[in-house]
PDB file of C-alpha atoms and ligand atoms in Angstrom:
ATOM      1  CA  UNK E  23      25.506 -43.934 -28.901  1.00 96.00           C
ATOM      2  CA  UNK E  24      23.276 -43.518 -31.903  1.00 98.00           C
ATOM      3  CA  UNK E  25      21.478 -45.262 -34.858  1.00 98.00           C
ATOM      4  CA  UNK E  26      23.278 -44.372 -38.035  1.00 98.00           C
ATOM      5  CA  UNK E  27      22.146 -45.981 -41.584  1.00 97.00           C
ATOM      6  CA  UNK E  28      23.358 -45.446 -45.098  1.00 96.00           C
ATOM      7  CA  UNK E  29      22.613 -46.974 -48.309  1.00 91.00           C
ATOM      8  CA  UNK E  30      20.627 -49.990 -46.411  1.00 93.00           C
ATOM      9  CA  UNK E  31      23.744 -50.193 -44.225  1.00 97.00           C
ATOM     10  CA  UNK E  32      22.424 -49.335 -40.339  1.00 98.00           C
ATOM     11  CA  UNK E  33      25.307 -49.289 -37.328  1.00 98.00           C
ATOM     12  CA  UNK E  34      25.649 -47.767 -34.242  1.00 98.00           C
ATOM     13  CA  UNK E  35      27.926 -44.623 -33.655  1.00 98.00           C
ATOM     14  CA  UNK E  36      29.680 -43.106 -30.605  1.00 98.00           C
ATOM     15  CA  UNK E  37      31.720 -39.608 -30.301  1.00 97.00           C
ATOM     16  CA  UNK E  38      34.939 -39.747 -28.741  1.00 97.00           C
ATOM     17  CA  UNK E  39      37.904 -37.457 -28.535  1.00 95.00           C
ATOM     18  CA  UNK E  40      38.671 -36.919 -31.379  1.00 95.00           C
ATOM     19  CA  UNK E  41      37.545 -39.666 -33.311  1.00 97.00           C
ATOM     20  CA  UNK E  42      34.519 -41.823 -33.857  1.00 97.00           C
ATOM     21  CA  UNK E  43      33.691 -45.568 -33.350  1.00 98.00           C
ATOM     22  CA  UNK E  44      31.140 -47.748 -35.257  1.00 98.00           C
ATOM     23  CA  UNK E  45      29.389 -50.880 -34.276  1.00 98.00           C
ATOM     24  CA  UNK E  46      27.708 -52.531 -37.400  1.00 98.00           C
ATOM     25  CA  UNK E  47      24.645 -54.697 -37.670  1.00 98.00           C
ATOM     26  CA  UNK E  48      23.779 -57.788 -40.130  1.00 98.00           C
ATOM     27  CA  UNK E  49      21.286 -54.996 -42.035  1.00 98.00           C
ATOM     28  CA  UNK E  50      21.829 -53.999 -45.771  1.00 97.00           C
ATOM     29  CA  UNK E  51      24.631 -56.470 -47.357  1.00 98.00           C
ATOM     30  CA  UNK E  52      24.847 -59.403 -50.211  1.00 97.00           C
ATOM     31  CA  UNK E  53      24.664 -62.481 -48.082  1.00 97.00           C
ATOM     32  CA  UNK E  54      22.192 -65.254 -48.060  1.00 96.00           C
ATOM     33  CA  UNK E  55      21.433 -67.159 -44.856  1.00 94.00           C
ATOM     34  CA  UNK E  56      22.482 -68.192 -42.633  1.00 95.00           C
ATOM     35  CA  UNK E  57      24.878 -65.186 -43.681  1.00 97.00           C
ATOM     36  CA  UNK E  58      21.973 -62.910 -44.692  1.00 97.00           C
ATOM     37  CA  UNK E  59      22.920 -60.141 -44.881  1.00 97.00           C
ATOM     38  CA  UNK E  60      26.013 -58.087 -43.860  1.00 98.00           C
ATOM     39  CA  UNK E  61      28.587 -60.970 -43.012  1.00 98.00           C
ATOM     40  CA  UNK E  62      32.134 -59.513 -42.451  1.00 98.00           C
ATOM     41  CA  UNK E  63      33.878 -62.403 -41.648  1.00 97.00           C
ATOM     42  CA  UNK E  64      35.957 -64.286 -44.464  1.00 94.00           C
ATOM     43  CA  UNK E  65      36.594 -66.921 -41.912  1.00 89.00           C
ATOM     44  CA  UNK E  66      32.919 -68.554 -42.122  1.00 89.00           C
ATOM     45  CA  UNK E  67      31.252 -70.651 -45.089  1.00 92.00           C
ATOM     46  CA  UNK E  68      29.895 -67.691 -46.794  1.00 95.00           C
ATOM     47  CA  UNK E  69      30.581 -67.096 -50.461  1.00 96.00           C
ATOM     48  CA  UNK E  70      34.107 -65.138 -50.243  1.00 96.00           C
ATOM     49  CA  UNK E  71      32.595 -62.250 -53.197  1.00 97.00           C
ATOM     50  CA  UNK E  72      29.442 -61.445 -50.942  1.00 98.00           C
ATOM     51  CA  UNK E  73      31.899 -61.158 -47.874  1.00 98.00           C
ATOM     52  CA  UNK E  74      34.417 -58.583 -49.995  1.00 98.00           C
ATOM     53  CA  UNK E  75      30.671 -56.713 -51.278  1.00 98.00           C
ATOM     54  CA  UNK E  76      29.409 -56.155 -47.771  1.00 98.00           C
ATOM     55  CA  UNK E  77      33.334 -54.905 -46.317  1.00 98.00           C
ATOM     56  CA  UNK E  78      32.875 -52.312 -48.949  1.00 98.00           C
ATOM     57  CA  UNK E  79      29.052 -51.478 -48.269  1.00 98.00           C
ATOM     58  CA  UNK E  80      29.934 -50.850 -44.971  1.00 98.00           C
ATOM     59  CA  UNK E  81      33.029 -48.845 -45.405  1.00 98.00           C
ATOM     60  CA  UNK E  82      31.286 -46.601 -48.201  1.00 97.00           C
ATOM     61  CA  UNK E  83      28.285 -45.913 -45.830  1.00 97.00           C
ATOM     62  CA  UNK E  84      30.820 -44.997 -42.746  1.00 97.00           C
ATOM     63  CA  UNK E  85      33.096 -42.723 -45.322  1.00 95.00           C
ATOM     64  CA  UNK E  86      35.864 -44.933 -44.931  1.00 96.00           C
ATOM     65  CA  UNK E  87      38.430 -46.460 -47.620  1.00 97.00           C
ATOM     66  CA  UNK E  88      38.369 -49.708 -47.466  1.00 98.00           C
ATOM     67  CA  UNK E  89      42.652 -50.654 -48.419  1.00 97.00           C
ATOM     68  CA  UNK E  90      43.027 -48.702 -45.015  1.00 97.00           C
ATOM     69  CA  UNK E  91      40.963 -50.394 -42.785  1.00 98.00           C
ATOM     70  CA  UNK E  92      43.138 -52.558 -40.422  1.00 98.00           C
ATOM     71  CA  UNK E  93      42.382 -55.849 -39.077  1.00 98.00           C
ATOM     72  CA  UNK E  94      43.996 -59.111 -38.158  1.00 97.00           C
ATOM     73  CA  UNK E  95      43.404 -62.697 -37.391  1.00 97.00           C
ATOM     74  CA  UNK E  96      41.570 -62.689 -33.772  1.00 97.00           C
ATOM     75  CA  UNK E  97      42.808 -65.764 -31.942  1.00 97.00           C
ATOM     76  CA  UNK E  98      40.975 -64.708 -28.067  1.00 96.00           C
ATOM     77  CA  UNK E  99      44.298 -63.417 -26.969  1.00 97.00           C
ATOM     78  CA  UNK E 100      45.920 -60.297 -25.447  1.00 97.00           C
ATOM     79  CA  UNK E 101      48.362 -58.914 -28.184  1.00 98.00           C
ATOM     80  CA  UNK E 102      48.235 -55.630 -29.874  1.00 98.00           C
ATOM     81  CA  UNK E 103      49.456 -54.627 -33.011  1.00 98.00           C
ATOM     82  CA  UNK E 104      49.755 -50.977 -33.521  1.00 98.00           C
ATOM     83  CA  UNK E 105      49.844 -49.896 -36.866  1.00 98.00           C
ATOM     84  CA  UNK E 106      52.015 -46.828 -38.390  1.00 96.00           C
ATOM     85  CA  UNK E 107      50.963 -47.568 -42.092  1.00 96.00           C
ATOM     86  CA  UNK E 108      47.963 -49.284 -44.041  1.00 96.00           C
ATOM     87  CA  UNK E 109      48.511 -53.077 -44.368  1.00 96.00           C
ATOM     88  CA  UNK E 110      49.561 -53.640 -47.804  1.00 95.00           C
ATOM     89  CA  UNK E 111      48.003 -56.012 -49.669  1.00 95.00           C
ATOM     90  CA  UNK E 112      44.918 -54.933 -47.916  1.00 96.00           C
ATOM     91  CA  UNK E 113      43.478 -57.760 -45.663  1.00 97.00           C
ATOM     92  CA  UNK E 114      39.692 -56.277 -45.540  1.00 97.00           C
ATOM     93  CA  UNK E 115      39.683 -55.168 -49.173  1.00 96.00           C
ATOM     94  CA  UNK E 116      41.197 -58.305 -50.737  1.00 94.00           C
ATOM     95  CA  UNK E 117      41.263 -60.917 -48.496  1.00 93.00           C
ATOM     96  CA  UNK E 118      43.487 -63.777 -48.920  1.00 88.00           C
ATOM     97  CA  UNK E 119      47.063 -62.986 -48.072  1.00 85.00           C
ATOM     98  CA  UNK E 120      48.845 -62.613 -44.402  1.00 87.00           C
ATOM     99  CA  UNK E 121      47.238 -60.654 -41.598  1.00 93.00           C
ATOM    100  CA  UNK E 122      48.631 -60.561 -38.016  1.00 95.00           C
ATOM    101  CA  UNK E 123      47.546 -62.756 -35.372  1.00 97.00           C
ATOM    102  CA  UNK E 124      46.140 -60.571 -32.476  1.00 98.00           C
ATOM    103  CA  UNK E 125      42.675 -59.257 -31.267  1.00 98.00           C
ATOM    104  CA  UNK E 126      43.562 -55.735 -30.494  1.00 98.00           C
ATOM    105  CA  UNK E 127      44.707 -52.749 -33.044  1.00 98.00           C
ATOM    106  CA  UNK E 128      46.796 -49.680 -32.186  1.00 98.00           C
ATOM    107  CA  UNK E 129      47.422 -46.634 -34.250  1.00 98.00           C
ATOM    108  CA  UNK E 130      48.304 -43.029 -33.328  1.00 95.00           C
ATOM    109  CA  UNK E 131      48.506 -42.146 -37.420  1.00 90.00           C
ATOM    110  CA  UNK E 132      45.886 -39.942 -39.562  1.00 85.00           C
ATOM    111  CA  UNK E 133      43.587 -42.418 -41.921  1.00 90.00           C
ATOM    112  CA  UNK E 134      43.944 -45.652 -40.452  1.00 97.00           C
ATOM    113  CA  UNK E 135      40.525 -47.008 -39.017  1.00 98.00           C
ATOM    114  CA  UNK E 136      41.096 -50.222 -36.996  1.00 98.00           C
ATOM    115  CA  UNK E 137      38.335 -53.197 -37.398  1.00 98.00           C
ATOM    116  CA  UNK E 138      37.296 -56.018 -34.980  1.00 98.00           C
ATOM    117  CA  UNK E 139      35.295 -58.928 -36.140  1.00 98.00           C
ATOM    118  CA  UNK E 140      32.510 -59.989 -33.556  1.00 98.00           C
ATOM    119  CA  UNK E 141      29.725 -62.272 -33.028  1.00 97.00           C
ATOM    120  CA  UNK E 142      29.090 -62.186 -29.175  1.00 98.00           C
ATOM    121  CA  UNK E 143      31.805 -61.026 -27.913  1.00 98.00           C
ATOM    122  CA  UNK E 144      32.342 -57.170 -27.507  1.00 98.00           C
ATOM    123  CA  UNK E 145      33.654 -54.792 -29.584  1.00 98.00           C
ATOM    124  CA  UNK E 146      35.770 -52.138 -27.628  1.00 98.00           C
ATOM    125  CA  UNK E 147      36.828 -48.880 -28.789  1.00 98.00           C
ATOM    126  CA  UNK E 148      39.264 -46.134 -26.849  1.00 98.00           C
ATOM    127  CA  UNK E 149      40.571 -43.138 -27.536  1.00 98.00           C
ATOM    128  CA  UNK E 150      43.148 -41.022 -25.493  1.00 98.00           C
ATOM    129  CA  UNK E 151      46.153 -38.596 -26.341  1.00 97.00           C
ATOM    130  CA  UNK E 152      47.848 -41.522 -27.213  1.00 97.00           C
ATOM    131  CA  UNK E 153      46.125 -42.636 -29.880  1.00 97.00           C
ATOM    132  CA  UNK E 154      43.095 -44.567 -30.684  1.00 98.00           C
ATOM    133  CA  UNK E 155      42.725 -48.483 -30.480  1.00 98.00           C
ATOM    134  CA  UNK E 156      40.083 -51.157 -31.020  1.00 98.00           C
ATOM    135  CA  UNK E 157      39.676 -54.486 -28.897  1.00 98.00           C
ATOM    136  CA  UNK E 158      38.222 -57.574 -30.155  1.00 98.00           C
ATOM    137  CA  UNK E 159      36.665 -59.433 -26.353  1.00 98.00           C
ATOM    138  CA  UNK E 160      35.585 -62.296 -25.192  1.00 97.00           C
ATOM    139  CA  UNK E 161      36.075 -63.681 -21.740  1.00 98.00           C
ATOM    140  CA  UNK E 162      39.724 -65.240 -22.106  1.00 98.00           C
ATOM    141  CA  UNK E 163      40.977 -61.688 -23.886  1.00 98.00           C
ATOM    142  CA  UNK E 164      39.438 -59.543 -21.084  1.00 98.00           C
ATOM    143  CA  UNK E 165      41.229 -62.039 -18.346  1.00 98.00           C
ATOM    144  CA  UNK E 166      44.586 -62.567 -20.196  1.00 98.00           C
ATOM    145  CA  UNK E 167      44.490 -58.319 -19.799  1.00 98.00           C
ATOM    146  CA  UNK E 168      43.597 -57.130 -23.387  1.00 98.00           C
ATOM    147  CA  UNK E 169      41.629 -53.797 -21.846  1.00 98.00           C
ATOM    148  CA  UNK E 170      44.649 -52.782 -19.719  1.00 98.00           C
ATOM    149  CA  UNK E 171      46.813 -53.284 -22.677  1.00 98.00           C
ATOM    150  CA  UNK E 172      44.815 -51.610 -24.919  1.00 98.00           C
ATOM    151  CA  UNK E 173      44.030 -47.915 -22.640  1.00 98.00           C
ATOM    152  CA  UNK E 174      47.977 -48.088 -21.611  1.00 98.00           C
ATOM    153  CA  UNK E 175      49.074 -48.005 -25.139  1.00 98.00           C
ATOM    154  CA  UNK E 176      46.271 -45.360 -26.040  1.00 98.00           C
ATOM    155  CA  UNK E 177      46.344 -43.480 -22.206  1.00 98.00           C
ATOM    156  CA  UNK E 178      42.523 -44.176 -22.512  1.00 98.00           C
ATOM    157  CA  UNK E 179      40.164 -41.875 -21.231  1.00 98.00           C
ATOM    158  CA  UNK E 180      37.491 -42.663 -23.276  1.00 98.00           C
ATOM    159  CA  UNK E 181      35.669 -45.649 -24.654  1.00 98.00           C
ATOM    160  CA  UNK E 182      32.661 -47.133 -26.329  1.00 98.00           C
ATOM    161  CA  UNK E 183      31.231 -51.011 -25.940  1.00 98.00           C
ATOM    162  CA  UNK E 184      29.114 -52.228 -28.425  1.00 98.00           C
ATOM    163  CA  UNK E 185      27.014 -54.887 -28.454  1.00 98.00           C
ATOM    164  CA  UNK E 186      27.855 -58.503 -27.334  1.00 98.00           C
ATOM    165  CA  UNK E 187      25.898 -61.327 -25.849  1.00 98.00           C
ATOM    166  CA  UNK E 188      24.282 -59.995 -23.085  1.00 98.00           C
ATOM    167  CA  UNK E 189      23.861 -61.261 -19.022  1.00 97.00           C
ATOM    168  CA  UNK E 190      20.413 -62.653 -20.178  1.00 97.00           C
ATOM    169  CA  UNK E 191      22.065 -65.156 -22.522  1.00 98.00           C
ATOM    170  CA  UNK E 192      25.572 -65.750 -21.585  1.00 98.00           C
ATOM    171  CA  UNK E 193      25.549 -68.716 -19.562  1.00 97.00           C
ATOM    172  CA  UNK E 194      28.990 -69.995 -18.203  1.00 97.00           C
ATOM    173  CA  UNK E 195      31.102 -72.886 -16.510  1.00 96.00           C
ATOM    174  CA  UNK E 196      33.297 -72.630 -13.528  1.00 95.00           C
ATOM    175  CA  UNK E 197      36.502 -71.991 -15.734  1.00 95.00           C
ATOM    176  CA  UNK E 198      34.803 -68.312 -16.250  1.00 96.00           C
ATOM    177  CA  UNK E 199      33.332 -67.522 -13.226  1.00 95.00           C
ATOM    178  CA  UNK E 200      36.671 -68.292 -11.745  1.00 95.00           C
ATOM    179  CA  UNK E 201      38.646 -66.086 -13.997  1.00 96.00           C
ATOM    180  CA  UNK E 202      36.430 -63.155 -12.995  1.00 96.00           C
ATOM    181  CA  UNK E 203      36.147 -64.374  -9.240  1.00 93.00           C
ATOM    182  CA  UNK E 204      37.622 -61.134  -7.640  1.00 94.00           C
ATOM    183  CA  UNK E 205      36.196 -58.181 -10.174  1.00 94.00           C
ATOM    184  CA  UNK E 206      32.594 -57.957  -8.876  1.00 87.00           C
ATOM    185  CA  UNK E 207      28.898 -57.978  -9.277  1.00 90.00           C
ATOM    186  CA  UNK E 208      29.380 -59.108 -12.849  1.00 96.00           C
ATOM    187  CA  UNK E 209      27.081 -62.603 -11.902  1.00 96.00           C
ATOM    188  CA  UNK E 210      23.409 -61.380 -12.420  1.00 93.00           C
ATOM    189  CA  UNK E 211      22.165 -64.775 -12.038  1.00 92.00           C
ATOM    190  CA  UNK E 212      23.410 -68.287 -11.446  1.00 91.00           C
ATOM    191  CA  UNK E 213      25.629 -69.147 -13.593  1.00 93.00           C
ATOM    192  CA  UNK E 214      25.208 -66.336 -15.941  1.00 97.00           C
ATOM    193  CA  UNK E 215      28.113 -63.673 -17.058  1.00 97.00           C
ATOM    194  CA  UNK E 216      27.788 -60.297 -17.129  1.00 98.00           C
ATOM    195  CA  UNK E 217      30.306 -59.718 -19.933  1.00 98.00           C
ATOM    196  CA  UNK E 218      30.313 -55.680 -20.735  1.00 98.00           C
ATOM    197  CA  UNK E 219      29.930 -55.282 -17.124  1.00 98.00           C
ATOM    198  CA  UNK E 220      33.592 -57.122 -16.410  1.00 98.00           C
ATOM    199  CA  UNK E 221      34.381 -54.998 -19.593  1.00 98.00           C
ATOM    200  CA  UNK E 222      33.429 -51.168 -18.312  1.00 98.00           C
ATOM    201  CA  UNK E 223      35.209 -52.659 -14.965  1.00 98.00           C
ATOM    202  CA  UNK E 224      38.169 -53.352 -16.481  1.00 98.00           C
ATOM    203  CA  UNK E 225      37.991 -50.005 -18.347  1.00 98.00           C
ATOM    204  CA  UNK E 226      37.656 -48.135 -14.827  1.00 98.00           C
ATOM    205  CA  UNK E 227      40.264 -49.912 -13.305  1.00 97.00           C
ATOM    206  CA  UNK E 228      42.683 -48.920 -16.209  1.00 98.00           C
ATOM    207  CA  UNK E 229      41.673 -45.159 -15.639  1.00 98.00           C
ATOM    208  CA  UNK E 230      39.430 -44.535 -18.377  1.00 98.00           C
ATOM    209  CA  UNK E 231      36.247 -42.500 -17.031  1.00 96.00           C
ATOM    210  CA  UNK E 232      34.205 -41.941 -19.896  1.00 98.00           C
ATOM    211  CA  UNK E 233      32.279 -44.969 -20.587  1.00 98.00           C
ATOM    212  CA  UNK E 234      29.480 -45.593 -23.031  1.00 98.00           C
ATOM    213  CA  UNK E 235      27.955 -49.166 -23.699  1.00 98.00           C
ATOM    214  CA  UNK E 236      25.129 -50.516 -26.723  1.00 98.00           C
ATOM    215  CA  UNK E 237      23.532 -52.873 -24.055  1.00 97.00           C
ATOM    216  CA  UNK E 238      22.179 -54.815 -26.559  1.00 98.00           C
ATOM    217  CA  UNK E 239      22.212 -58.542 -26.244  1.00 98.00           C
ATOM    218  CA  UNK E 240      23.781 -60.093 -29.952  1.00 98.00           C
ATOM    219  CA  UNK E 241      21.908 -63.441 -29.130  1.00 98.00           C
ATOM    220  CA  UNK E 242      18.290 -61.801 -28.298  1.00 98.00           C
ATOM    221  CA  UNK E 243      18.149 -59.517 -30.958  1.00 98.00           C
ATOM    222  CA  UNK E 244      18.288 -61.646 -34.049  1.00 97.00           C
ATOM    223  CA  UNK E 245      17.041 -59.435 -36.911  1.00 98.00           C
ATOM    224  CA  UNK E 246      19.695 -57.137 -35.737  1.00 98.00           C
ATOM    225  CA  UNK E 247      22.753 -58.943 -34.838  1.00 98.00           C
ATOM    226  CA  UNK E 248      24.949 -62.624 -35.788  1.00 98.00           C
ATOM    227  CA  UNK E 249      25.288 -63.890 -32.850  1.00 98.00           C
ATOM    228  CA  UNK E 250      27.629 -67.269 -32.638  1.00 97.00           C
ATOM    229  CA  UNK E 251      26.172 -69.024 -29.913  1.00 96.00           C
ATOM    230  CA  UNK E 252      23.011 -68.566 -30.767  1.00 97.00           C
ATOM    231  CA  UNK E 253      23.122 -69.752 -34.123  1.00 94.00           C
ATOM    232  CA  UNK E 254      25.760 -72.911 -33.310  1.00 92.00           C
ATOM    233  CA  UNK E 255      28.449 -71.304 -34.756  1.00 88.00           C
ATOM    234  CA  UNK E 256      27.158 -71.049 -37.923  1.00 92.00           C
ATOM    235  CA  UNK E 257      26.614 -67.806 -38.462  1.00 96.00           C
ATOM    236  CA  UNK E 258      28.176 -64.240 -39.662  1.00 97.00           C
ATOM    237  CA  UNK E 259      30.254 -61.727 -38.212  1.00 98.00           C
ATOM    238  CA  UNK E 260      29.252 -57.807 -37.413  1.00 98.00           C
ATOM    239  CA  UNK E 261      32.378 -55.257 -37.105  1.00 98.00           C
ATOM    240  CA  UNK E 262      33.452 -52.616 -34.365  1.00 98.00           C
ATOM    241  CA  UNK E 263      35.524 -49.980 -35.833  1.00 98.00           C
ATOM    242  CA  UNK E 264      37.730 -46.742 -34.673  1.00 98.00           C
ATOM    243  CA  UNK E 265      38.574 -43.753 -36.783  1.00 98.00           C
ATOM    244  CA  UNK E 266      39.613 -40.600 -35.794  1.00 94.00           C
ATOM    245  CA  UNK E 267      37.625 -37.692 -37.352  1.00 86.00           C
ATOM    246  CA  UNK E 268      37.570 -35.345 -40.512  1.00 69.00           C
ATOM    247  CA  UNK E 269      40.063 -38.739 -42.100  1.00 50.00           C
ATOM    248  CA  UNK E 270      39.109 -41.290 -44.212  1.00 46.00           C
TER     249      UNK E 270
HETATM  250 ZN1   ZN M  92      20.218 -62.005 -24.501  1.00 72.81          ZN
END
């Protein structure tokens, strides 16, 4: 994974087969704080113009069109939607109308990048012949299956995790620790959660072998990140996106 920046826009990038996946920071957009600066999210307080500015900073600086980014209403569940054609009105360019309900996006079609709106949990991107799809995590998506879901519909061999609140922050109750009870090391401490780690687990188990992760902690690196627990869930939202290459 690499540092990327463009026009005051800076974001993480990752190759995979045949496409590419971005993770994007809080640097270089419109808002003021406690959205300062690149809030993505329409679904916070922020001033709904600054929010439709910064979706198309960040697109122009990743080469994308905005009207064909796709994204949906994330809800911490396990559906997919797979898309064969660019939502129409566009949800990311002009927000405001009906998106679908679901925290993971499928699409096997040429120019059709797939967003997921984050702030702590993880950002997952895949790519296989099937396709290429993008996962919006947190615990209760990874345990109701979202991963498996996701590299099935895709046949997953590779994928990229960006960052999320890391082991060093991400304290838990039993309710968690439970779900993940038979998966693995993926305690570091007591009482803490290891979240990528039950993420590239979960990718392993459903067959995908080429893992990359950011391993950066959203809630320790503030100038960088909006990270919801940290900030009492008043804060922005950061993006992970798939494309596939030479298509925008
Ligand atoms: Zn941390």
């Amino acid at each position: 994974m690499e540092w990327r920046s463009a026009g005051g826009i800076r974001w993480l990038e990752a190759e995979l087969p045949g496409a590419r996946a971005a993770f994007s920071t809080r640097l270089g957009g419109a808002s003021s704080s406690p959205f300062e600066s690149l809030n993505l999210g329409i679904l916070t307080e922020d001033d709904r113009d600054a929010v439709v500015e910064n979706r198309h900073r960040l697109a122009a600086s990743l080469g994308l069109a905005p009207e064909r980014i796709a994204i949906g209403r994330q809800v911490h569940g396990a559906e997919l939607k797979t898309h064969e054609a660019r939502q129409e009105p566009s949800p990311f360019s002009e927000p405001g109308g009906d998106i679908p309900e679901v925290d993971g996006h499928v699409t096997s079609e040429p120019s059709l990048p797939l967003l997921v709106f984050v702030a702590d949990c993880l950002p997952v991107a895949m790519a296989g012949p099937g396709g290429i799809a993008m996962l919006h995590c947190g615990w209760r998506g990874l345990a109701a299956g979202i991963v498996k879901r996701g590299a099935e519909a895709v046949a997953a061999t590779s994928a990229a995790i960006g960052p999320g609140i890391g082991p060093c922050c991400y304290e838990v109750g039993e309710d968690v620790r439970t779900a993940f009870a038979d998966l693995g090391d993926v305690f570091p401490a007591e009482g803490m959660l290891d979240l990528a780690g039950v993420a590239r687990l979960l990718l392993e188990d459903a067959g995908v072998t080429e893992i990359e992760a950011a391993e950066l902690c959203t809630s320790c690196n503030t100038e960088l990140f909006f990270s919801h627990r940290r900030d009492a869930a008043r804060t922005g939202r950061q993006a992970g996106l798939v494309w596939r290459n030479g298509e925008a």
